Coordinates of C-alpha atoms (C1' of nucleotides) in Angstrom, one line a residue:
Chain A
X1 CA 19.8 -47.6 14.6
X2 CA 16.1 -49.2 15.4
X3 CA 17.3 -52.3 14.1
X4 CA 14.2 -54.5 16.0
X5 CA 13.8 -57.4 14.4
X6 CA 10.3 -56.7 14.2
X7 CA 11.0 -53.7 13.3
X8 CA 13.7 -54.4 10.3
X9 CA 11.4 -57.0 8.5
X10 CA 8.7 -54.0 7.7
X11 CA 11.7 -52.1 6.0
X12 CA 12.6 -54.8 3.6
X13 CA 9.3 -53.6 1.2
X14 CA 11.2 -52.4 -2.1
X15 CA 9.8 -49.0 -2.6
X16 CA 8.5 -49.9 -6.2
X17 CA 6.6 -52.8 -4.6
X18 CA 5.1 -49.7 -2.3
X19 CA 4.4 -48.1 -5.5
X20 CA 1.8 -50.7 -6.8
X21 CA 0.3 -51.1 -3.5
X22 CA -2.3 -48.3 -4.2
X23 CA -3.2 -49.7 -7.6
X24 CA -3.7 -52.4 -6.0
X25 CA -6.2 -51.4 -2.9
X26 CA -7.9 -49.2 -5.5
X27 CA -8.4 -52.9 -8.4
X28 CA -9.6 -55.1 -5.0
X29 CA -11.8 -52.1 -4.7
X30 CA -13.3 -52.7 -7.9
X31 CA -13.5 -56.4 -7.6
X32 CA -15.2 -55.7 -3.8
X33 CA -17.7 -53.5 -5.4
X34 CA -18.2 -57.2 -8.1
X35 CA -19.0 -59.3 -5.6
X36 CA -15.8 -61.0 -5.1
X37 CA -14.8 -61.7 -2.5
X38 CA -11.8 -64.1 -3.6
X39 CA -9.3 -63.8 -6.4
X40 CA -6.1 -65.4 -7.8
X41 CA -2.8 -63.7 -8.1
X42 CA -4.1 -64.4 -12.4
X43 CA -7.4 -63.1 -12.9
X44 CA -5.9 -59.9 -9.5
X45 CA -2.8 -59.2 -11.7
X46 CA -4.4 -59.3 -15.0
X47 CA -6.8 -56.3 -14.0
X48 CA -4.2 -54.5 -11.9
X49 CA -2.6 -54.5 -15.2
X50 CA 0.6 -56.2 -14.4
X51 CA 3.1 -59.5 -14.0
X52 CA 1.1 -62.2 -11.7
X53 CA 4.8 -63.6 -10.3
X54 CA 5.0 -59.9 -9.4
X55 CA 1.7 -59.3 -7.4
X56 CA 2.7 -62.4 -5.9
X57 CA 5.6 -61.9 -5.0
X58 CA 4.5 -58.1 -3.5
X59 CA 2.3 -59.4 -1.6
X60 CA 4.7 -61.5 -0.3
X61 CA 5.9 -58.3 1.6
X62 CA 3.4 -58.1 3.3
X63 CA 3.8 -61.8 4.6
X64 CA 1.5 -64.5 3.8
X65 CA -1.7 -64.5 3.7
X66 CA -2.6 -65.8 0.3
X67 CA -4.4 -70.0 0.1
X68 CA -2.3 -72.3 -2.0
X69 CA -4.6 -73.6 -4.4
X70 CA -7.2 -70.9 -3.4
X71 CA -6.1 -67.3 -4.3
X72 CA -7.3 -64.4 -1.6
X73 CA -9.3 -63.6 0.3
X74 CA -10.8 -59.8 -1.1
X75 CA -11.7 -58.4 1.8
X76 CA -8.5 -59.1 4.3
X77 CA -6.0 -58.1 1.5
X78 CA -7.3 -55.0 1.4
X79 CA -7.0 -54.5 5.0
X80 CA -3.3 -55.7 5.3
X81 CA -2.7 -53.8 2.1
X82 CA -5.3 -50.6 4.2
X83 CA -2.5 -51.2 6.9
X84 CA 0.3 -51.1 5.2
X85 CA 0.4 -48.3 3.0
X86 CA -1.0 -46.9 5.9
X87 CA -4.7 -46.0 4.8
X88 CA -6.5 -47.4 7.2
X89 CA -5.4 -44.6 9.0
X90 CA -7.2 -41.3 8.9
X91 CA -4.3 -38.6 7.7
X92 CA -5.4 -35.4 8.3
X93 CA -4.4 -32.8 5.7
X94 CA -4.1 -29.4 4.5
X95 CA -4.4 -28.1 1.4
X96 CA -2.6 -24.8 1.0
X97 CA -3.1 -22.3 -2.4
X98 CA -6.4 -22.7 -3.8
X99 CA -6.6 -22.3 -7.0
X100 CA -8.1 -24.2 -9.3
X101 CA -5.6 -27.1 -8.9
X102 CA -6.2 -26.6 -5.4
X103 CA -10.0 -26.5 -5.5
X104 CA -9.5 -29.8 -7.4
X105 CA -8.2 -31.9 -5.3
X106 CA -10.5 -30.0 -2.2
X107 CA -13.5 -31.1 -4.2
X108 CA -11.3 -35.1 -5.1
X109 CA -14.5 -37.5 -3.2
X110 CA -12.7 -40.3 -3.4
X111 CA -10.1 -39.1 0.1
X112 CA -12.5 -41.3 2.8
X113 CA -11.7 -44.9 0.9
X114 CA -7.8 -43.9 0.9
X115 CA -7.1 -42.8 4.4
X116 CA -7.2 -39.2 4.2
X117 CA -9.7 -36.0 5.5
X118 CA -9.3 -32.5 3.7
X119 CA -8.9 -30.5 7.3
X120 CA -8.0 -27.5 6.3
X121 CA -7.5 -25.4 3.0
X122 CA -5.5 -21.7 3.2
X123 CA -4.6 -19.0 0.4
X124 CA -4.0 -15.5 0.1
X125 CA -6.4 -13.7 -2.5
X126 CA -7.8 -11.4 -0.4
X127 CA -11.0 -12.7 -2.4
X128 CA -11.2 -16.2 -1.7
X129 CA -10.5 -15.7 2.4
X130 CA -13.3 -16.3 4.2
X131 CA -15.4 -19.1 0.9
X132 CA -16.3 -21.4 1.6
X133 CA -15.2 -24.8 -0.2
X134 CA -18.3 -27.4 -0.8
X135 CA -16.6 -31.0 -0.4
X136 CA -18.0 -34.7 -0.9
X137 CA -19.4 -34.7 2.6
X138 CA -18.7 -30.7 4.4
X139 CA -17.8 -27.7 4.1
X140 CA -14.8 -25.3 4.8
X141 CA -14.0 -22.8 5.1
X142 CA -10.4 -20.7 3.2
X143 CA -7.8 -19.3 5.7
X144 CA -5.4 -16.7 5.5
X145 CA -2.2 -17.7 4.9
X146 CA -1.4 -15.1 7.5
X147 CA -2.7 -17.6 10.0
X148 CA -0.3 -21.2 8.0
X149 CA 1.4 -21.4 11.5
X150 CA -1.7 -22.1 13.4
X151 CA -4.2 -23.3 11.0
X152 CA -1.2 -26.0 11.0
X153 CA -0.4 -26.1 15.0
X154 CA -4.3 -27.5 15.0
X155 CA -3.6 -30.5 13.1
X156 CA -0.5 -31.2 14.3
X157 CA 0.0 -34.6 11.6
X158 CA -1.0 -33.3 8.6
X159 CA 0.9 -33.8 5.1
X160 CA 0.6 -31.0 3.6
X161 CA -0.7 -30.6 -0.3
X162 CA 1.0 -27.1 -1.7
X163 CA -0.8 -26.2 -4.8
X164 CA 0.4 -22.3 -5.0
X165 CA 1.9 -21.0 -7.8
X166 CA 5.9 -21.8 -8.4
X167 CA 7.1 -18.4 -7.8
X168 CA 6.4 -18.8 -4.1
X169 CA 6.5 -22.6 -3.4
X170 CA 9.9 -23.2 -1.9
X171 CA 9.3 -19.8 0.6
X172 CA 5.3 -21.3 2.0
X173 CA 7.4 -24.9 2.2
X174 CA 9.7 -23.6 4.6
X175 CA 6.6 -22.3 6.4
X176 CA 5.3 -25.4 6.8
X177 CA 7.8 -27.2 7.2
X178 CA 9.0 -25.1 10.1
X179 CA 5.3 -25.3 11.4
X180 CA 6.8 -28.8 12.1
X181 CA 5.5 -31.0 8.6
X182 CA 6.9 -34.0 8.2
X183 CA 5.4 -34.8 4.3
X184 CA 4.6 -32.4 1.6
X185 CA 3.0 -33.1 -2.0
X186 CA 4.0 -30.3 -4.1
X187 CA 2.5 -29.5 -7.2
X188 CA 5.0 -26.4 -8.0
X189 CA 7.5 -27.0 -11.0
X190 CA 10.8 -26.6 -9.3
X191 CA 12.4 -28.6 -6.9
X192 CA 11.9 -27.7 -3.3
X193 CA 15.1 -27.5 -0.9
X194 CA 13.9 -30.0 2.4
X195 CA 15.9 -30.2 5.2
X196 CA 16.4 -34.0 5.6
X197 CA 13.4 -35.7 8.0
X198 CA 10.9 -34.2 5.4
X199 CA 9.7 -36.4 3.0
X200 CA 8.6 -34.2 -0.3
X201 CA 6.8 -36.1 -2.8
X202 CA 6.4 -33.5 -6.7
X203 CA 3.8 -33.6 -9.5
X204 CA 4.5 -32.0 -12.3
X205 CA 2.0 -32.1 -14.6
X206 CA 4.4 -30.5 -17.3
X207 CA 7.0 -33.3 -17.1
X208 CA 3.6 -36.3 -16.9
X209 CA 2.5 -34.4 -20.3
X210 CA 6.4 -34.8 -22.1
X211 CA 7.0 -38.1 -20.8
X212 CA 3.8 -38.3 -22.7
X213 CA 5.4 -36.3 -26.2
X214 CA 8.7 -38.3 -25.9
X215 CA 6.0 -41.8 -26.7
X216 CA 4.5 -40.1 -29.9
X217 CA 7.5 -39.4 -31.2
X218 CA 8.8 -42.4 -31.2
X219 CA 5.5 -44.4 -31.9
X220 CA 5.4 -41.6 -34.6
X221 CA 8.5 -42.6 -36.1
X222 CA 8.6 -45.9 -35.8
X223 CA 4.8 -46.8 -35.8
X224 CA 3.7 -48.9 -32.5
X225 CA 5.8 -50.6 -30.8
X226 CA 2.8 -52.5 -28.7
X227 CA 3.3 -49.7 -25.7
X228 CA 0.4 -49.9 -23.9
X229 CA 1.0 -48.2 -20.1
X230 CA 3.5 -46.8 -19.1
X231 CA 3.9 -46.1 -15.5
Chain B
X1 CA 10.9 -54.2 -37.7
X2 CA 12.2 -50.9 -38.7
X3 CA 15.9 -52.0 -37.2
X4 CA 17.3 -50.1 -38.8
X5 CA 20.8 -48.2 -37.7
X6 CA 19.6 -45.3 -36.7
X7 CA 16.0 -46.2 -36.1
X8 CA 17.3 -48.7 -33.3
X9 CA 20.1 -46.4 -32.2
X10 CA 17.4 -43.5 -30.5
X11 CA 14.9 -46.9 -29.4
X12 CA 18.2 -47.5 -26.9
X13 CA 17.6 -44.6 -24.3
X14 CA 16.1 -46.5 -21.2
X15 CA 13.0 -45.7 -20.1
X16 CA 14.4 -44.2 -16.1
X17 CA 16.3 -41.6 -18.6
X18 CA 13.4 -40.1 -20.3
X19 CA 11.4 -39.9 -17.6
X20 CA 13.9 -37.5 -15.7
X21 CA 14.6 -35.8 -19.3
X22 CA 12.5 -33.5 -18.3
X23 CA 13.6 -32.4 -14.9
X24 CA 16.6 -31.5 -16.2
X25 CA 15.4 -29.3 -18.6
X26 CA 13.2 -27.4 -16.2
X27 CA 16.8 -26.7 -14.2
X28 CA 18.3 -25.2 -17.4
X29 CA 15.7 -23.3 -17.7
X30 CA 16.5 -22.7 -14.3
X31 CA 20.2 -22.3 -14.3
X32 CA 19.4 -20.1 -18.2
X33 CA 17.1 -17.3 -16.5
X34 CA 20.2 -17.4 -13.6
X35 CA 22.7 -16.4 -16.5
X36 CA 24.4 -19.7 -16.7
X37 CA 26.2 -19.3 -19.8
X38 CA 27.6 -23.8 -18.6
X39 CA 27.2 -26.0 -16.5
X40 CA 29.7 -29.2 -14.7
X41 CA 27.8 -32.1 -14.7
X42 CA 28.4 -31.5 -10.8
X43 CA 26.2 -28.5 -10.5
X44 CA 23.2 -29.9 -12.5
X45 CA 23.5 -32.8 -10.9
X46 CA 23.0 -31.0 -7.9
X47 CA 20.3 -28.1 -9.2
X48 CA 17.9 -30.8 -10.3
X49 CA 18.7 -34.2 -7.0
X50 CA 20.2 -36.5 -8.8
X51 CA 23.8 -38.0 -9.1
X52 CA 27.1 -36.7 -11.5
X53 CA 26.9 -39.9 -13.4
X54 CA 24.0 -39.8 -13.1
X55 CA 22.8 -37.0 -15.3
X56 CA 26.2 -38.1 -17.7
X57 CA 25.4 -40.7 -18.2
X58 CA 22.1 -40.2 -19.4
X59 CA 23.4 -36.9 -20.8
X60 CA 26.0 -39.8 -23.0
X61 CA 22.3 -41.2 -24.7
X62 CA 21.7 -37.9 -26.0
X63 CA 25.4 -37.5 -28.1
X64 CA 27.9 -36.0 -26.6
X65 CA 27.6 -32.6 -26.2
X66 CA 29.9 -32.0 -23.2
X67 CA 33.4 -30.7 -23.3
X68 CA 35.9 -31.8 -21.1
X69 CA 37.2 -29.8 -19.0
X70 CA 34.5 -27.3 -19.5
X71 CA 30.8 -28.2 -19.0
X72 CA 27.6 -27.9 -21.3
X73 CA 26.5 -25.1 -23.3
X74 CA 23.8 -25.1 -20.7
X75 CA 21.8 -23.2 -24.1
X76 CA 22.9 -26.0 -26.4
X77 CA 22.0 -28.8 -24.1
X78 CA 18.3 -27.1 -23.8
X79 CA 18.5 -27.2 -27.7
X80 CA 18.7 -31.3 -27.3
X81 CA 16.8 -32.1 -25.1
X82 CA 14.4 -30.6 -26.3
X83 CA 14.3 -31.9 -29.9
X84 CA 15.4 -35.4 -28.0
X85 CA 11.7 -36.1 -25.6
X86 CA 9.6 -33.9 -28.4
X87 CA 9.3 -30.3 -27.0
X88 CA 10.3 -28.8 -30.0
X89 CA 7.9 -29.1 -31.9
X90 CA 4.2 -27.9 -30.5
X91 CA 1.9 -30.4 -29.2
X92 CA -1.7 -29.3 -29.8
X93 CA -3.4 -31.2 -26.7
X94 CA -7.4 -31.4 -25.9
X95 CA -8.3 -31.5 -22.5
X96 CA -11.6 -33.5 -21.8
X97 CA -13.4 -32.7 -18.9
X98 CA -13.0 -28.6 -17.6
X99 CA -14.2 -29.8 -14.2
X100 CA -11.9 -27.8 -11.5
X101 CA -8.2 -30.2 -12.3
X102 CA -9.9 -29.8 -15.9
X103 CA -9.6 -26.0 -15.7
X104 CA -6.3 -26.1 -14.0
X105 CA -4.4 -28.1 -16.3
X106 CA -6.2 -25.4 -19.3
X107 CA -5.0 -22.1 -17.3
X108 CA -1.4 -23.6 -17.0
X109 CA 0.9 -21.3 -18.3
X110 CA 4.0 -23.5 -18.7
X111 CA 3.0 -24.8 -21.6
X112 CA 4.8 -22.4 -24.4
X113 CA 7.9 -23.5 -22.7
X114 CA 7.2 -27.0 -21.9
X115 CA 6.3 -27.7 -25.9
X116 CA 2.7 -27.8 -26.4
X117 CA -1.0 -25.6 -26.4
X118 CA -4.1 -26.0 -25.4
X119 CA -6.3 -25.9 -28.2
X120 CA -9.5 -27.5 -27.5
X121 CA -11.5 -27.3 -24.2
X122 CA -14.4 -30.1 -24.4
X123 CA -17.6 -30.8 -21.8
X124 CA -20.6 -32.3 -21.0
X125 CA -22.1 -30.2 -18.6
X126 CA -25.0 -28.2 -20.5
X127 CA -23.7 -24.5 -18.3
X128 CA -20.0 -25.3 -19.0
X129 CA -20.4 -25.2 -22.7
X130 CA -20.5 -22.0 -24.5
X131 CA -18.1 -20.5 -22.0
X132 CA -14.6 -18.3 -22.4
X133 CA -11.9 -20.1 -20.3
X134 CA -8.7 -17.4 -20.4
X135 CA -5.2 -18.7 -21.2
X136 CA -2.1 -17.6 -20.2
X137 CA -2.5 -16.1 -24.2
X138 CA -5.9 -16.0 -25.3
X139 CA -8.7 -17.8 -24.7
X140 CA -10.9 -20.3 -25.8
X141 CA -15.0 -21.7 -25.2
X142 CA -15.8 -25.0 -24.1
X143 CA -17.3 -27.6 -26.8
X144 CA -19.8 -29.9 -25.8
X145 CA -19.0 -33.7 -26.0
X146 CA -21.4 -34.7 -28.4
X147 CA -18.8 -32.6 -30.8
X148 CA -15.9 -34.0 -29.4
X149 CA -15.3 -37.0 -32.5
X150 CA -15.1 -32.8 -34.6
X151 CA -12.8 -31.0 -32.5
X152 CA -11.1 -34.2 -32.6
X153 CA -10.5 -34.2 -36.3
X154 CA -10.0 -30.7 -36.3
X155 CA -6.5 -31.8 -35.1
X156 CA -5.0 -34.8 -36.3
X157 CA -1.7 -34.8 -34.2
X158 CA -3.7 -34.0 -30.7
X159 CA -2.8 -35.3 -27.8
X160 CA -5.7 -35.8 -25.4
X161 CA -5.8 -35.2 -21.9
X162 CA -8.9 -36.3 -19.9
X163 CA -10.7 -35.2 -16.5
X164 CA -13.4 -36.3 -16.3
X165 CA -15.4 -38.2 -13.9
X166 CA -14.1 -41.9 -13.3
X167 CA -18.0 -42.8 -13.9
X168 CA -17.3 -42.0 -17.6
X169 CA -13.6 -42.7 -18.1
X170 CA -13.6 -45.6 -20.0
X171 CA -16.3 -44.4 -22.5
X172 CA -15.1 -41.1 -22.7
X173 CA -10.9 -42.4 -23.8
X174 CA -13.0 -45.0 -26.3
X175 CA -14.2 -42.2 -28.6
X176 CA -11.5 -40.5 -28.1
X177 CA -9.3 -43.6 -29.2
X178 CA -12.0 -44.4 -32.0
X179 CA -11.1 -41.1 -33.2
X180 CA -7.6 -42.3 -33.5
X181 CA -5.4 -40.1 -31.0
X182 CA -2.6 -42.5 -29.9
X183 CA -1.6 -40.3 -26.5
X184 CA -4.1 -40.1 -23.6
X185 CA -2.5 -38.6 -20.2
X186 CA -6.1 -39.7 -18.3
X187 CA -6.6 -38.1 -14.0
X188 CA -9.3 -41.1 -13.2
X189 CA -8.4 -43.8 -10.9
X190 CA -9.3 -46.7 -12.5
X191 CA -7.1 -48.4 -15.3
X192 CA -8.6 -47.3 -18.3
X193 CA -7.9 -49.8 -20.8
X194 CA -7.2 -49.1 -25.1
X195 CA -6.1 -51.1 -27.5
X196 CA -2.6 -51.4 -28.5
X197 CA -0.4 -48.6 -30.3
X198 CA -2.1 -46.5 -27.6
X199 CA 0.3 -45.0 -25.2
X200 CA -2.0 -44.6 -22.3
X201 CA -0.1 -42.6 -19.0
X202 CA -1.7 -42.0 -15.9
X203 CA -1.6 -39.8 -13.3
X204 CA -3.9 -40.8 -9.6
X205 CA -3.0 -37.8 -7.0
X206 CA -5.0 -40.6 -4.3
X207 CA -2.4 -42.6 -5.2
X208 CA 0.4 -40.2 -5.0
X209 CA -0.9 -39.0 -1.2
X210 CA -1.4 -42.9 -0.7
X211 CA 2.7 -43.1 -1.3
X212 CA 3.8 -40.7 0.7
X213 CA 1.1 -41.5 4.0
X214 CA 3.5 -44.9 3.5
X215 CA 6.5 -43.2 3.8
X216 CA 5.2 -40.5 6.7
X217 CA 3.7 -43.9 8.4
X218 CA 7.6 -45.5 8.0
X219 CA 9.1 -41.9 9.8
X220 CA 7.1 -41.9 12.3
X221 CA 8.3 -45.4 13.6
X222 CA 11.5 -45.4 13.1
X223 CA 12.7 -41.8 13.4
X224 CA 14.3 -40.7 10.4
X225 CA 16.1 -42.5 8.2
X226 CA 17.0 -39.0 6.5
X227 CA 15.3 -39.8 3.5
X228 CA 14.5 -36.8 1.3
X229 CA 13.1 -36.5 -2.4
X230 CA 11.0 -39.8 -2.9
X231 CA 10.1 -40.4 -7.4
Chain C
dT1 C1' 51.8 -28.5 -19.8
dA2 C1' 48.5 -28.5 -15.3
dG3 C1' 44.1 -28.6 -14.1
dA4 C1' 38.9 -29.9 -15.0
dT5 C1' 35.9 -32.6 -16.3
dT6 C1' 33.6 -35.5 -19.7
dG7 C1' 32.2 -40.4 -20.9
dT8 C1' 32.6 -44.8 -20.7
dT9 C1' 33.0 -48.8 -18.7
dA10 C1' 32.9 -52.1 -14.9
dA11 C1' 30.6 -53.3 -10.2
dT12 C1' 27.3 -53.3 -7.5
dC13 C1' 22.7 -53.0 -6.9
dG14 C1' 17.4 -53.4 -6.9
dA15 C1' 14.1 -55.0 -9.9
dT16 C1' 11.6 -58.7 -13.2
dT17 C1' 10.2 -62.4 -14.2
dA18 C1' 9.9 -67.5 -15.3
dA19 C1' 9.6 -72.2 -12.4
dC20 C1' 8.9 -75.4 -9.3
dA21 C1' 8.2 -77.3 -4.8
dA22 C1' 4.7 -77.1 -1.6
dT23 C1' 0.4 -76.8 0.1
dC24 C1' -4.4 -75.8 0.4
Chain D
dT1 C1' -6.4 -87.8 -3.7
dA2 C1' -6.3 -84.7 -8.3
dG3 C1' -6.4 -80.0 -9.6
dA4 C1' -4.7 -75.7 -8.6
dT5 C1' -2.4 -71.2 -6.7
dT6 C1' 0.9 -70.4 -3.4
dG7 C1' 4.9 -68.6 -1.7
dT8 C1' 10.1 -69.1 -3.1
dT9 C1' 14.5 -69.5 -5.3
dA10 C1' 17.2 -68.6 -9.1
dA11 C1' 18.3 -66.7 -13.2
dT12 C1' 17.9 -63.0 -15.7
dC13 C1' 17.2 -58.0 -16.4
dG14 C1' 17.7 -53.0 -16.1
dA15 C1' 19.2 -49.3 -13.9
dT16 C1' 22.5 -46.5 -10.8
dT17 C1' 27.2 -45.6 -9.1
dA18 C1' 31.9 -45.6 -8.3
dA19 C1' 36.0 -44.8 -11.2
dC20 C1' 38.8 -43.3 -14.7
dA21 C1' 41.2 -43.3 -18.8
dA22 C1' 40.2 -39.7 -22.6
dT23 C1' 41.2 -35.0 -23.5
dC24 C1' 39.3 -30.3 -23.7

DNA sequence: TAGATTGTTAATCGATTAACAATC
DNA sequence: TAGATTGTTAATCGATTAACAATC
């Protein structure tokens, strides 16, 4: 359904491209800070560590923003990528689970530039509740997990970052979903069950290490295949 | 070079398969804990959230461990996946940058089961140096960053987890590489430069949120495409 | 043997990349 | 105009998946 022309056009951007847009945005920010007004696909691709043809193909999905013979306008490209991945707006984020990982994520100072704002912190530990966590520009008080539903009710469009212990991740996830949250970023090393329509993304830090270990052992055995970066 | 038959065989495992093996291993651990001795590709695939044909194809790269008409032996499969990705051995890991994120990673208690052991912690902050960090089974003292080289010299096969501020990530990375480390997991939102032969993997937590935001905005516009999990 | 399930083939699908016409 | 660089085409490559013969 909803296959009107405009929307169908938006939908044609491949997932692989979407996954690279944040990388381009980050690279563009560096270039802008260095005073570049314009950049060629060659230069931007090299700075981002991708193939120039791939970069141009990726950008072509956003529309035609480059100028032949010249390159891309840095500020314009930042704006259009930002608009595309939705970091032009500011998404409210609620973090559930204020252990070291949750605290690290809360204190991460790059949200503003990336389209997010941490608006609430939740934990179950009685010694944490009420504590103030110093963020980049403000500070937030940790709310009790019993108030999870009322906290989420105050921020209807919230995305939730789940940094609870793995044992309770599923039940907290269920409550978050029941409260109407449609997007969850989980750090619990377990496959969470969510209903259709909820977007779940899982970052498993142990998995990242294991993939690295695999390449390390390949390396040790074979003695270098000139592989530099793996995404 | 080194294209002998045995090694060439090992090298044929696709990266996409490697990236899923930790997921299978995690799922198998859950199944083993639940008392399953044997599991079909159908059941394992469902538990891991992948297509059964894909699972069988992935496992076929490890050799033939299944039994037709029966399924896979859980313990045997755990062992062979573990052997393949190198989590049968125990890799020493050094964490550089003991902020909240570094501390969270140091305290993560799942290393033993996943093939890692945190053997040293390094930071530059004078108030952190010498502090004991309580790990799952032991505790470790934070070493000064000036001792980075001597710390790494004591653990020659070390993988390094880089959780420093983004501003110093490249220079710390350089020192780590100079000290002979060949595998780095970085959490700094910047594209690090490493020489050929060094394997670098970058986890950019802001990027994860941005990709989620994209799908969230698609969702809001189009009203559900029944997408559940995105890897 | 009958039923179940693997391992593999072949078809499909999507992503990457080189090449170049379009055009600034 | 001449040089540079995009946007797009078409070829290649790799990954996914359905289907089924092999076989426990």
